[in-house]
Structure formats: structure tokens, C-alpha cells
Amino acid sequence: MNSPLPCGCRQAAAPDRYITFKDIDCDGNARRIMDCIARHIALPERNNAFWEYFMKKREGGSGPRPDDLFLIHSNINQVRELFETWDDQQALEWLLQLEEECC
């Protein structure tokens, strides 16, 4: 529900993930996180066997191809650790948003 603010304008209602997911672009937000992961692991010092497996799994190389949201949700602690290790605050903010709104 929109609530009035002291200025007389209305504050937009927050998206409600438990009812409709209306106005939440979960697929787009998941793609944005995947882009961040890809940017990090493109640097050899940030890549390892886990991330190689993760990206192979994303492409369906070890079974059915999962959607990005499912893959991130299933590995959220590893994704968070990657962003924390390399102090990527923007990616961490986006990850938290994705987790709260879509997972």
C-alpha cells in the first residue's frame, strides 16, 4: 500500500515476493549476478575448479541446464564468498536484493 509522506507525496509499495512477484525482475537480477560472477572469474587468480564446474553446470554440461536463479540460489554461500573475498560491494548489494526478493 502506498503511504503518504510528510511532503504529501506517496511512497511506492515494496514488491511483495510472497504473493505475486509483480514488478520484480528475478530473471534479470539473476543475470546481473551471473555477469558479476563471470567478470570475477575471468581473472585467473579468481577462478578455480569450483567456478569452472559452476559455469559448466550453467551451460548444462553436467545434466539439465538450470536457470540462473536456481543455480545462484543453490550456491548462494559460494557466490557471497566470491564477492566478499574481492570486496565487490555492488555485487553483494545486488545479491542481497536477489536473495530477499526472489530466493
GROMACS .gro file of C-alpha atoms in nm:
model
  103
    1MET     CA    1   0.000   0.000   0.000
    2ASN     CA    2   0.123   0.350  -0.076
    3SER     CA    3   0.166   0.554   0.238
    4PRO     CA    4   0.165   0.935   0.249
    5LEU     CA    5   0.495   1.104   0.327
    6PRO     CA    6   0.533   1.437   0.511
    7CYS     CA    7   0.571   1.611   0.174
    8GLY     CA    8   0.223   1.492   0.069
    9CYS     CA    9   0.354   1.254  -0.196
   10ARG     CA   10   0.315   0.877  -0.174
   11GLN     CA   11   0.584   0.620  -0.117
   12ALA     CA   12   0.576   0.334  -0.365
   13ALA     CA   13   0.483   0.000  -0.220
   14ALA     CA   14   0.761  -0.256  -0.195
   15PRO     CA   15   0.728  -0.556  -0.424
   16ASP     CA   16   0.564  -0.850  -0.248
   17ARG     CA   17   0.751  -1.165  -0.339
   18TYR     CA   18   0.521  -1.393  -0.144
   19ILE     CA   19   0.206  -1.304  -0.336
   20THR     CA   20   0.276  -1.216  -0.697
   21PHE     CA   21   0.641  -1.133  -0.766
   22LYS     CA   22   0.483  -0.841  -0.954
   23ASP     CA   23   0.737  -0.574  -1.051
   24ILE     CA   24   1.032  -0.800  -0.955
   25ASP     CA   25   1.263  -0.895  -1.241
   26CYS     CA   26   1.409  -1.209  -1.083
   27ASP     CA   27   1.547  -1.340  -1.413
   28GLY     CA   28   1.711  -1.008  -1.497
   29ASN     CA   29   1.851  -0.971  -1.147
   30ALA     CA   30   1.992  -1.326  -1.161
   31ARG     CA   31   2.156  -1.249  -1.498
   32ARG     CA   32   2.315  -0.941  -1.343
   33ILE     CA   33   2.466  -1.156  -1.065
   34MET     CA   34   2.589  -1.407  -1.324
   35ASP     CA   35   2.756  -1.122  -1.512
   36CYS     CA   36   2.934  -1.022  -1.189
   37ILE     CA   37   3.047  -1.380  -1.130
   38ALA     CA   38   3.174  -1.408  -1.489
   39ARG     CA   39   3.361  -1.077  -1.456
   40HIS     CA   40   3.539  -1.201  -1.144
   41ILE     CA   41   3.628  -1.548  -1.264
   42ALA     CA   42   3.757  -1.417  -1.596
   43LEU     CA   43   4.063  -1.321  -1.393
   44PRO     CA   44   4.279  -1.634  -1.349
   45GLU     CA   45   4.361  -1.559  -0.985
   46ARG     CA   46   3.987  -1.556  -0.902
   47ASN     CA   47   3.896  -1.873  -1.085
   48ASN     CA   48   3.921  -2.227  -0.952
   49ALA     CA   49   3.780  -2.576  -1.005
   50PHE     CA   50   3.453  -2.487  -0.832
   51TRP     CA   51   3.383  -2.189  -1.061
   52GLU     CA   52   3.475  -2.392  -1.369
   53TYR     CA   53   3.222  -2.657  -1.258
   54PHE     CA   54   2.965  -2.386  -1.178
   55MET     CA   55   2.989  -2.233  -1.525
   56LYS     CA   56   2.986  -2.575  -1.691
   57LYS     CA   57   2.671  -2.658  -1.494
   58ARG     CA   58   2.518  -2.326  -1.606
   59GLU     CA   59   2.562  -2.434  -1.967
   60GLY     CA   60   2.408  -2.775  -1.898
   61GLY     CA   61   2.740  -2.956  -1.918
   62SER     CA   62   2.662  -3.189  -1.627
   63GLY     CA   63   2.292  -3.253  -1.672
   64PRO     CA   64   1.986  -3.039  -1.743
   65ARG     CA   65   2.060  -2.668  -1.779
   66PRO     CA   66   1.937  -2.489  -1.464
   67ASP     CA   67   1.809  -2.135  -1.479
   68ASP     CA   68   2.039  -1.869  -1.336
   69LEU     CA   69   1.820  -1.800  -1.032
   70PHE     CA   70   1.818  -2.166  -0.929
   71LEU     CA   71   2.192  -2.201  -0.980
   72ILE     CA   72   2.268  -1.890  -0.773
   73HIS     CA   73   2.022  -1.990  -0.501
   74SER     CA   74   2.178  -2.338  -0.482
   75ASN     CA   75   2.527  -2.189  -0.442
   76ILE     CA   76   2.448  -1.862  -0.267
   77ASN     CA   77   2.716  -1.902   0.002
   78GLN     CA   78   2.990  -1.959  -0.254
   79VAL     CA   79   2.869  -1.661  -0.460
   80ARG     CA   80   2.862  -1.441  -0.150
   81GLU     CA   81   3.214  -1.557  -0.055
   82LEU     CA   82   3.345  -1.469  -0.403
   83PHE     CA   83   3.208  -1.115  -0.379
   84GLU     CA   84   3.326  -1.072  -0.019
   85THR     CA   85   3.674  -1.202  -0.097
   86TRP     CA   86   3.719  -0.946  -0.374
   87ASP     CA   87   3.532  -0.670  -0.185
   88ASP     CA   88   3.268  -0.622  -0.455
   89GLN     CA   89   3.015  -0.420  -0.256
   90GLN     CA   90   2.785  -0.353  -0.553
   91ALA     CA   91   2.760  -0.724  -0.634
   92LEU     CA   92   2.692  -0.801  -0.266
   93GLU     CA   93   2.409  -0.547  -0.262
   94TRP     CA   94   2.258  -0.699  -0.576
   95LEU     CA   95   2.298  -1.049  -0.431
   96LEU     CA   96   2.118  -0.948  -0.111
   97GLN     CA   97   1.838  -0.794  -0.317
   98LEU     CA   98   1.809  -1.111  -0.525
   99GLU     CA   99   1.807  -1.328  -0.214
  100GLU     CA  100   1.541  -1.120  -0.038
  101GLU     CA  101   1.314  -1.071  -0.337
  102CYS     CA  102   1.350  -1.392  -0.537
  103CYS     CA  103   1.502  -1.682  -0.341
   0.00000   0.00000   0.00000
